[in-house]
PDB file of C-alpha atoms in Angstrom:
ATOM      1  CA  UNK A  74     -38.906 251.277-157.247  1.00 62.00           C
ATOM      2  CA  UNK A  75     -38.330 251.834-160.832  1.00 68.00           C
ATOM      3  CA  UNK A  76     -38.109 255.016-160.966  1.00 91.00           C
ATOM      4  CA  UNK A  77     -35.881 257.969-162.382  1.00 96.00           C
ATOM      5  CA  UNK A  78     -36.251 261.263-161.360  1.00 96.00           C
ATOM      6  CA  UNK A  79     -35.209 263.818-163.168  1.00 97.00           C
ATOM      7  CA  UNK A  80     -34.728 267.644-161.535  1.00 97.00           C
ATOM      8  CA  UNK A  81     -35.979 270.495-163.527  1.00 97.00           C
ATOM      9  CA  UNK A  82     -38.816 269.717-165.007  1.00 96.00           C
ATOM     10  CA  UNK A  83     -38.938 272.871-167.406  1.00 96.00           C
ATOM     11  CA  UNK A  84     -35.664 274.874-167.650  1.00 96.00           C
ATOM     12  CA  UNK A  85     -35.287 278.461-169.724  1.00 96.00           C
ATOM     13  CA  UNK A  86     -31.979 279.641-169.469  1.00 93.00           C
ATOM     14  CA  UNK A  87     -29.766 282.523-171.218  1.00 90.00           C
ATOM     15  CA  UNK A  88     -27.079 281.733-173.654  1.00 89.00           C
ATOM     16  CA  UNK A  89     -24.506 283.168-171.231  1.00 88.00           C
ATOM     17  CA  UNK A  90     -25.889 281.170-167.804  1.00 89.00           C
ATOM     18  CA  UNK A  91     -24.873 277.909-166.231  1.00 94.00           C
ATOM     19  CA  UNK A  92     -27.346 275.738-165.221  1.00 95.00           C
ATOM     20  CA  UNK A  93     -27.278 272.059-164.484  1.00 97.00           C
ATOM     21  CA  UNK A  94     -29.696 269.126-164.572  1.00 98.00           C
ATOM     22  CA  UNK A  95     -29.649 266.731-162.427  1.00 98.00           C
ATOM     23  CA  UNK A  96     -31.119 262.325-162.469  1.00 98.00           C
ATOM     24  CA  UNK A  97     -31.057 260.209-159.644  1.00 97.00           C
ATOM     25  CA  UNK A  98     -31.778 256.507-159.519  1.00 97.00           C
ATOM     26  CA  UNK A  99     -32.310 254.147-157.064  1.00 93.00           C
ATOM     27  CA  UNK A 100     -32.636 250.925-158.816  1.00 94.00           C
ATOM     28  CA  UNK A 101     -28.996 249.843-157.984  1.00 93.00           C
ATOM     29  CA  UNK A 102     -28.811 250.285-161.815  1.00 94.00           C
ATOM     30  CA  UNK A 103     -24.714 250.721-162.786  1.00 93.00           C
ATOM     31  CA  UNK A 104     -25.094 252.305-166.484  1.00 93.00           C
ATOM     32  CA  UNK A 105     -26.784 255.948-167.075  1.00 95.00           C
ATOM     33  CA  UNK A 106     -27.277 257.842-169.750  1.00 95.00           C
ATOM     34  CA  UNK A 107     -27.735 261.198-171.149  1.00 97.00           C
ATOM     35  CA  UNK A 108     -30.166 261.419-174.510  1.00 96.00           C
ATOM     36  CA  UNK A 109     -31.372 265.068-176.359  1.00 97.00           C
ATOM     37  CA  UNK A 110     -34.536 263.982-177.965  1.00 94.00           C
ATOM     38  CA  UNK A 111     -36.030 266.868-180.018  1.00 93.00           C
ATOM     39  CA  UNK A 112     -39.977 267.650-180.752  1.00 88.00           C
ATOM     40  CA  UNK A 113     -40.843 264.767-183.466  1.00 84.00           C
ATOM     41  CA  UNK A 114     -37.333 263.178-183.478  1.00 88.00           C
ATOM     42  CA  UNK A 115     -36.504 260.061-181.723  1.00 90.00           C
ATOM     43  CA  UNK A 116     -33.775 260.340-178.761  1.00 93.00           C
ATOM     44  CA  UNK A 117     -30.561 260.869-179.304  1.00 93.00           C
ATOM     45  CA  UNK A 118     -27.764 259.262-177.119  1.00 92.00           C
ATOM     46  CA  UNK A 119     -25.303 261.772-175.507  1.00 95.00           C
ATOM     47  CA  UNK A 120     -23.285 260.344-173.266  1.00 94.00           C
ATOM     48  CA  UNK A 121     -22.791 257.074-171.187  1.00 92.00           C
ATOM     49  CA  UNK A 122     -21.481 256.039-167.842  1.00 93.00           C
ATOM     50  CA  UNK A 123     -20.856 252.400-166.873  1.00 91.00           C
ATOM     51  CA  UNK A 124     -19.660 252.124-163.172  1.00 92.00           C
ATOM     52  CA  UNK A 125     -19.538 255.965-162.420  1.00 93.00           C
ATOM     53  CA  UNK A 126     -17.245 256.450-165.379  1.00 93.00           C
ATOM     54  CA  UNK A 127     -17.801 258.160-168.565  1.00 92.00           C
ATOM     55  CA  UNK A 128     -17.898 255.144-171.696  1.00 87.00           C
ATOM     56  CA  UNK A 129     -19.123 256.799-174.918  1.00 85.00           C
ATOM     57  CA  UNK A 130     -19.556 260.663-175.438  1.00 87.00           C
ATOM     58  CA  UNK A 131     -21.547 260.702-178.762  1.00 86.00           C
ATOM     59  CA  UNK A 132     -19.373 264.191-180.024  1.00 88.00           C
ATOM     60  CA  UNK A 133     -21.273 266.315-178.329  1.00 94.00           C
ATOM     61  CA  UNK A 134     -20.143 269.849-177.918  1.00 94.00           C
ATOM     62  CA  UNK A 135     -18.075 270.812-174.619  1.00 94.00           C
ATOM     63  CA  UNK A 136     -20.837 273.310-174.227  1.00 95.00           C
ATOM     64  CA  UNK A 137     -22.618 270.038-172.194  1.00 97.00           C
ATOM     65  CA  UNK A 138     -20.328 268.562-169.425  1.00 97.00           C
ATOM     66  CA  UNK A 139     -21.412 265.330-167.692  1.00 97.00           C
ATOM     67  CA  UNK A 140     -21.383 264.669-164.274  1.00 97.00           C
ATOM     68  CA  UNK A 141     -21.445 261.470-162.255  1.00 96.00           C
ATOM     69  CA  UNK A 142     -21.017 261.838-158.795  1.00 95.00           C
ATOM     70  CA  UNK A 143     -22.022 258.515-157.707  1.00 93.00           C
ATOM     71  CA  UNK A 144     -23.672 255.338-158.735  1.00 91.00           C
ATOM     72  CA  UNK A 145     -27.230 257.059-158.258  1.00 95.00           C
ATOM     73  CA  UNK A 146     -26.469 260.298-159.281  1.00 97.00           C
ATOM     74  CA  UNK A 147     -25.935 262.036-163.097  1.00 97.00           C
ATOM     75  CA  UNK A 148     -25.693 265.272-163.730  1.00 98.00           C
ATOM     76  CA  UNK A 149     -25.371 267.650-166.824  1.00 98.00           C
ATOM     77  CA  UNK A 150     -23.952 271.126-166.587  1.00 97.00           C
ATOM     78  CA  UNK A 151     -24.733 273.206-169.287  1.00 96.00           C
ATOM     79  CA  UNK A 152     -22.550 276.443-170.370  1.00 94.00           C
ATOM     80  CA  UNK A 153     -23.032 279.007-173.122  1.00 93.00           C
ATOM     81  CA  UNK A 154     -25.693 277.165-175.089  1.00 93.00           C
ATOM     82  CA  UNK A 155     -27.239 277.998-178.045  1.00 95.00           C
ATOM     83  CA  UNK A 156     -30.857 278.570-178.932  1.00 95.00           C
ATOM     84  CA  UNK A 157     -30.830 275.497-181.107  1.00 95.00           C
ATOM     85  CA  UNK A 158     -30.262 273.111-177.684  1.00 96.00           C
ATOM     86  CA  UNK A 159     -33.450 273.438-176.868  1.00 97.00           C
ATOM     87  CA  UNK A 160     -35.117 269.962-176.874  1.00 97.00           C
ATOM     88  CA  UNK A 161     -36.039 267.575-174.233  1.00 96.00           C
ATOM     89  CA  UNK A 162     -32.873 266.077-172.009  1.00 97.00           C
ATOM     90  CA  UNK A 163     -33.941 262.386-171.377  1.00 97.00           C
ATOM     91  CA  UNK A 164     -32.085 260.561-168.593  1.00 97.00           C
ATOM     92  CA  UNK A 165     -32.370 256.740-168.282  1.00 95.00           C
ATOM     93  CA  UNK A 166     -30.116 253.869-166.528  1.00 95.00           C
ATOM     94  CA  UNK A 167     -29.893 250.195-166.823  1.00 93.00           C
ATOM     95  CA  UNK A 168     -28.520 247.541-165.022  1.00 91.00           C
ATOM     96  CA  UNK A 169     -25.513 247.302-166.886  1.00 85.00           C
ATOM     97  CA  UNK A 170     -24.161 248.907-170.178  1.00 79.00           C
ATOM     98  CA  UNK A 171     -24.627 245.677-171.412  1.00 77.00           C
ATOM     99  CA  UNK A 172     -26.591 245.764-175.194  1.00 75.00           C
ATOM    100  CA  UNK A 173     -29.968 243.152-173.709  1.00 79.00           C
ATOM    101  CA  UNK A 174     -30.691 245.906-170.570  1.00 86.00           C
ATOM    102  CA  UNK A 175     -33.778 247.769-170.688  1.00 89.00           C
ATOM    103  CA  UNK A 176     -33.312 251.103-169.719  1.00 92.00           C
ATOM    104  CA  UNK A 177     -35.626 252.793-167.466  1.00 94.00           C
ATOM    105  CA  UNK A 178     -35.969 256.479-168.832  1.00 95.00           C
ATOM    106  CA  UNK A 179     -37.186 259.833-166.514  1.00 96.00           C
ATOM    107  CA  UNK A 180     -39.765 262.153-167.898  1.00 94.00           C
ATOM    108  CA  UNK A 181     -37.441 264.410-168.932  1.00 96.00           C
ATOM    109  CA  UNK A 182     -35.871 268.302-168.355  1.00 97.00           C
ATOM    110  CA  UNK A 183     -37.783 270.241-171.349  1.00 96.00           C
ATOM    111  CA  UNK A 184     -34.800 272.958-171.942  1.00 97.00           C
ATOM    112  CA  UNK A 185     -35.440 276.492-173.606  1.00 96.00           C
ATOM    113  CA  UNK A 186     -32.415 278.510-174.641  1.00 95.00           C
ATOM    114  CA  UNK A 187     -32.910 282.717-175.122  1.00 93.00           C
TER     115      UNK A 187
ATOM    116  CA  UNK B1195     -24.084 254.080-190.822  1.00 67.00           C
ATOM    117  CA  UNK B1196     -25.918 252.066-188.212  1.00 71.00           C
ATOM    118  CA  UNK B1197     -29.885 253.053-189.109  1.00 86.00           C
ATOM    119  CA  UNK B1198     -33.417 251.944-187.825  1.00 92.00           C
ATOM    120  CA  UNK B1199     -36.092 252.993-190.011  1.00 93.00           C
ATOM    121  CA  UNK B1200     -39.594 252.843-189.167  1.00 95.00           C
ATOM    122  CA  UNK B1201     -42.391 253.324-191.915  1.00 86.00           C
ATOM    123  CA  UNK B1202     -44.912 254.213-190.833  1.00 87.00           C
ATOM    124  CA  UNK B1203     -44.733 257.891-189.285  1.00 91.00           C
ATOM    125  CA  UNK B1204     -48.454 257.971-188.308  1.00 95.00           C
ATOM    126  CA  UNK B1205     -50.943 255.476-188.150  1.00 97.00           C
ATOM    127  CA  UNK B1206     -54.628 256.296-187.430  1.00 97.00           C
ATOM    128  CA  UNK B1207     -57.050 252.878-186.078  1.00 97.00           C
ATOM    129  CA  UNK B1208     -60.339 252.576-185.039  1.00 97.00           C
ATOM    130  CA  UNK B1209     -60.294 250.228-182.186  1.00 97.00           C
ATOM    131  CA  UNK B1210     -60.632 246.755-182.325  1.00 97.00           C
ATOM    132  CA  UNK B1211     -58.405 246.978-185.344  1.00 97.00           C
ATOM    133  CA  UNK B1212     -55.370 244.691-186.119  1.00 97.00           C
ATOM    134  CA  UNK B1213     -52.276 246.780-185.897  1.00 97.00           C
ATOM    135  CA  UNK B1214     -48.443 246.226-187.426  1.00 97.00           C
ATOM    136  CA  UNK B1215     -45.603 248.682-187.020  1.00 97.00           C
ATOM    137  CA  UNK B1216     -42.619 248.120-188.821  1.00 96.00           C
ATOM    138  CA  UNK B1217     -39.502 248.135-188.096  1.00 96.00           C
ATOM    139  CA  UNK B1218     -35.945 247.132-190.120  1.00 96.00           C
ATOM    140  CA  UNK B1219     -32.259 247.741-189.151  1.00 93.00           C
ATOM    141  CA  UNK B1220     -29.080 248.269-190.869  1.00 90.00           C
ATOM    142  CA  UNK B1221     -26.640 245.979-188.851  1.00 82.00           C
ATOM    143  CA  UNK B1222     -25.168 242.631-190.083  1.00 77.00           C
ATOM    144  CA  UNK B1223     -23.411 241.494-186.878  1.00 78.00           C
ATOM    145  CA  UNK B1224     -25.336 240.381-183.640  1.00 78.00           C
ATOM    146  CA  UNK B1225     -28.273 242.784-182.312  1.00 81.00           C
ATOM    147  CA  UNK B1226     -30.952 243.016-179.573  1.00 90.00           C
ATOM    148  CA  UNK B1227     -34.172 245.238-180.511  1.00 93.00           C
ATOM    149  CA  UNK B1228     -36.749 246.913-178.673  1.00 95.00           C
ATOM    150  CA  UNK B1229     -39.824 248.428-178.853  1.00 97.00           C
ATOM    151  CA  UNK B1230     -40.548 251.176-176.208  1.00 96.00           C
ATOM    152  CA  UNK B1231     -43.757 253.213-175.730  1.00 96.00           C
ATOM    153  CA  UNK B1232     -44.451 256.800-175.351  1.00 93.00           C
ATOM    154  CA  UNK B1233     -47.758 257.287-173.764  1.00 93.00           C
ATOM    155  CA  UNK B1234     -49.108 261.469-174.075  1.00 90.00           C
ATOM    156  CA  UNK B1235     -47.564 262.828-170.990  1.00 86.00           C
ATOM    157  CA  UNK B1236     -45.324 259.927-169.870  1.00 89.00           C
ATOM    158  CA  UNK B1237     -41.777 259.139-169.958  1.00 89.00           C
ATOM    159  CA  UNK B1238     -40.442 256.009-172.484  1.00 93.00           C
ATOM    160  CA  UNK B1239     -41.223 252.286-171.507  1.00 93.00           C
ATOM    161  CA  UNK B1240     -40.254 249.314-172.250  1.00 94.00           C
ATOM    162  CA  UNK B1241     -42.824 246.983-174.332  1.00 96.00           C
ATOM    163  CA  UNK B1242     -40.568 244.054-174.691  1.00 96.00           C
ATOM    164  CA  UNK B1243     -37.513 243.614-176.435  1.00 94.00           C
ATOM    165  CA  UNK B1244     -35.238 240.262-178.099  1.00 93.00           C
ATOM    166  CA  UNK B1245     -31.879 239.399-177.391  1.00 87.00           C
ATOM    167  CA  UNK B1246     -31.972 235.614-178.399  1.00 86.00           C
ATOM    168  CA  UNK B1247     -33.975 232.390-178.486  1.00 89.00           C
ATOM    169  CA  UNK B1248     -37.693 231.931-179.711  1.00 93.00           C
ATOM    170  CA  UNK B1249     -38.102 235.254-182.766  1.00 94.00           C
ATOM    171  CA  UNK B1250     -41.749 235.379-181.427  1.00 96.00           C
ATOM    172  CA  UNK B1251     -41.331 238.129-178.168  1.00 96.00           C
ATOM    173  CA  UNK B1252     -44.448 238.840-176.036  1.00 96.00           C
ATOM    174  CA  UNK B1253     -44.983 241.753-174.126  1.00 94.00           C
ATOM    175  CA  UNK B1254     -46.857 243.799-172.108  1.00 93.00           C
ATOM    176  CA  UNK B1255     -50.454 244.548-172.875  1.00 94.00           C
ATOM    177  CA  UNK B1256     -51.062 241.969-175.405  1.00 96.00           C
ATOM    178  CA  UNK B1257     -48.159 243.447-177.861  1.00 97.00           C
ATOM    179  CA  UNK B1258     -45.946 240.866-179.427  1.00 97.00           C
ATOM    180  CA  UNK B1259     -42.852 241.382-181.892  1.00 98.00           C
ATOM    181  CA  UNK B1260     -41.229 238.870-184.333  1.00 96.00           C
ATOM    182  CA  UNK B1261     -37.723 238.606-185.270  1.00 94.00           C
ATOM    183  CA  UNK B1262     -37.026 238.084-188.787  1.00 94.00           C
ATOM    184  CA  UNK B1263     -32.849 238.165-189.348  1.00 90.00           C
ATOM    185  CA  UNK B1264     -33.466 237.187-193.194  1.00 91.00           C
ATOM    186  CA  UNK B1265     -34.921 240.547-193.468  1.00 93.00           C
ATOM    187  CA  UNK B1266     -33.405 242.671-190.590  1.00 93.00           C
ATOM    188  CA  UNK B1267     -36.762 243.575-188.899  1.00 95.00           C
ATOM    189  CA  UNK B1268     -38.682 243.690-185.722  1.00 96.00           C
ATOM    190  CA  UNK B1269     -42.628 244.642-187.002  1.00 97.00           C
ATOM    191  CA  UNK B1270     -45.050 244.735-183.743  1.00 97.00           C
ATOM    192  CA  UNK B1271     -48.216 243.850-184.170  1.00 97.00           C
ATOM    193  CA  UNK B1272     -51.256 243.621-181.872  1.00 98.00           C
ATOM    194  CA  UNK B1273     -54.840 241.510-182.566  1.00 97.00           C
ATOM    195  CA  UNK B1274     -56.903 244.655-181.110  1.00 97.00           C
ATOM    196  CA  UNK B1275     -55.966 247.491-180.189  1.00 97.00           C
ATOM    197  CA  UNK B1276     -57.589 249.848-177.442  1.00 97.00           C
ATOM    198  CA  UNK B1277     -58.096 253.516-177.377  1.00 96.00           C
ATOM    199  CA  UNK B1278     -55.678 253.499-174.645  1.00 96.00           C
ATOM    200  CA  UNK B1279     -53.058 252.325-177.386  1.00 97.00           C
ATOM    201  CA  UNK B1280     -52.877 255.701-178.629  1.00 97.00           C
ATOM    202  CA  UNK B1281     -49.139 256.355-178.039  1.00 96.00           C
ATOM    203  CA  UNK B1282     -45.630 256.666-179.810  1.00 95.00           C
ATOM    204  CA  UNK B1283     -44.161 253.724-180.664  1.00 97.00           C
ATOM    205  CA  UNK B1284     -40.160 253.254-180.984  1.00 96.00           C
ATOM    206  CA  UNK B1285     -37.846 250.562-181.988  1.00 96.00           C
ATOM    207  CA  UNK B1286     -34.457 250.395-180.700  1.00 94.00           C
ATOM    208  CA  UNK B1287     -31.623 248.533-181.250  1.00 92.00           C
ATOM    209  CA  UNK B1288     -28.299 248.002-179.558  1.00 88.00           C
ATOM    210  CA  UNK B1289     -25.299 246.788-181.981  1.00 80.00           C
ATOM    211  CA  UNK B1290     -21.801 246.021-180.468  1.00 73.00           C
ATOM    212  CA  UNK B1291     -19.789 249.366-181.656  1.00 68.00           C
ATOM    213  CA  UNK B1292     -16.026 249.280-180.734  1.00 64.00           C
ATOM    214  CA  UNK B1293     -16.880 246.847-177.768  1.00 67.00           C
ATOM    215  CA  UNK B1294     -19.902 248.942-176.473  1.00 71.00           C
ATOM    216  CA  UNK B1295     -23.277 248.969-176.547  1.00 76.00           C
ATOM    217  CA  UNK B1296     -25.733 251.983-177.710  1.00 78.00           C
ATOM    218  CA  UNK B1297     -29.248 252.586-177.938  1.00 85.00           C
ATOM    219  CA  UNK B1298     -29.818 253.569-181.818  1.00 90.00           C
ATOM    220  CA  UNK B1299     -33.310 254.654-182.013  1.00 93.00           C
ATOM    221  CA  UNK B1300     -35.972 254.749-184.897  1.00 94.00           C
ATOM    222  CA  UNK B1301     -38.166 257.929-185.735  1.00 93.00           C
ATOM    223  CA  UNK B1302     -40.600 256.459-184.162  1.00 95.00           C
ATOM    224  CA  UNK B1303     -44.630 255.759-184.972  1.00 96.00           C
ATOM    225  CA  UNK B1304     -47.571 257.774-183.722  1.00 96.00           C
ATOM    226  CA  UNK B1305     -50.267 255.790-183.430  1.00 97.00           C
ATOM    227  CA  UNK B1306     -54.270 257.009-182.753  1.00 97.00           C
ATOM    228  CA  UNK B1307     -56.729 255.532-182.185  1.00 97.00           C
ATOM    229  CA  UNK B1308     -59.991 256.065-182.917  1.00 96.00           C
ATOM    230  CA  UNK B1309     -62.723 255.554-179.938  1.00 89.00           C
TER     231      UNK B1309
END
């Protein structure tokens, strides 16, 4: 199985709700990550996790707060965002957070903020 | 600043064409590259990717990349390419930044082609 899932698939949400998206992985994989990838732009790393712990949070805005419950498991909660998050939120994990892993990407929660 | 760029923003083939996508880097220490694939309606895959050894990478569906360090790039080429080809094309790289590694994408290629 080499497969990440991610949970919504489409998400419209309010500037004042909470909502969270959620990835799951069952690849044994030990590295996940978080990417905003924009209509015509290439992704953009968020945030990584190497063994369940948080390793690199690109400066993104508190507004996004990652999750990782457990080694299969990511999460994103997402609090009083603004109309210019909208984009696609791109989950993927690898092996290891080491720089030859191929990463194994989702298809993606496609995020609309009102 | 740590950049990929990538040319060509959209290329347009008939098939059976030759096809090259290029692909340079802005990183003088020790990199691995990718190339990943963005089929309409499907998530990012992997095409192949170099991390050491032979500069000549194979990889799926008759795609092959070659490493050129002299000139920090990756190009991909293909012999012929299919209508199925049709796709976005990406090339990644992963430099060691403060003892970590990070995907740094390029802006990526759409490619069409032509039936």
């Amino acid at each position: 199985d080499t497969e990440v899932t991610q949970t919504p698939k489409h998400l419209v949400m309010g500037m004042t709700n909470k909502k969270s998206l959620k990835c799951e992985q069952h690849m044994g994989h030990r590295a996940m990550y978080w990417y905003k990838q924009k209509a015509k732009k290439p992704p953009e790393l968020m945030f990584v996790y190497s063994y369940e712990k948080l390793s690199i949070n690109e400066s993104v805005p508190s507004r996004f707060s990652p999750e990782c419950p457990n080694s299969s498991l990511l999460n994103l909660h997402l609090h009083a965002l603004q109309p210019e998050d909208s984009a696609l939120y791109l989950c993927a994990s690898s092996q290891d957070s080491g720089g030859a892993d191929t990463q194994y990407f989702g298809p993606g929660t496609r995020l609309t903020v009102l | 600043a740590q950049s990929v760029s990538q040319h060509n923003h959209h290329v347009i083939l008939s098939e059976a064409a030759s096809l090259e996508l290029g692909c340079n880097y802005s990183y003088g220490g020790t990199v691995n590259l990718f190339w990943y694939v963005q089929y309409p309606g499907q998530h990012l895959q992997l095409l192949l990717k170099y991390f050491s050894g032979d500069p000549l990478v194979k990889g799926i569906k008759g795609f092959e990349a070659e490493f050129i360090k002299s000139k920090f790039s990756f190009n991909l080429r293909k012999p012929s390419v299919q209508w199925s080809d049709t796709a976005e094309y990406f090339c990644a790289v992963t430099p060691l930044t403060s003892g970590t590694y990070k995907y740094i994408f390029g802006t990526g290629t759409r490619l069409k082609v032509l039936a």
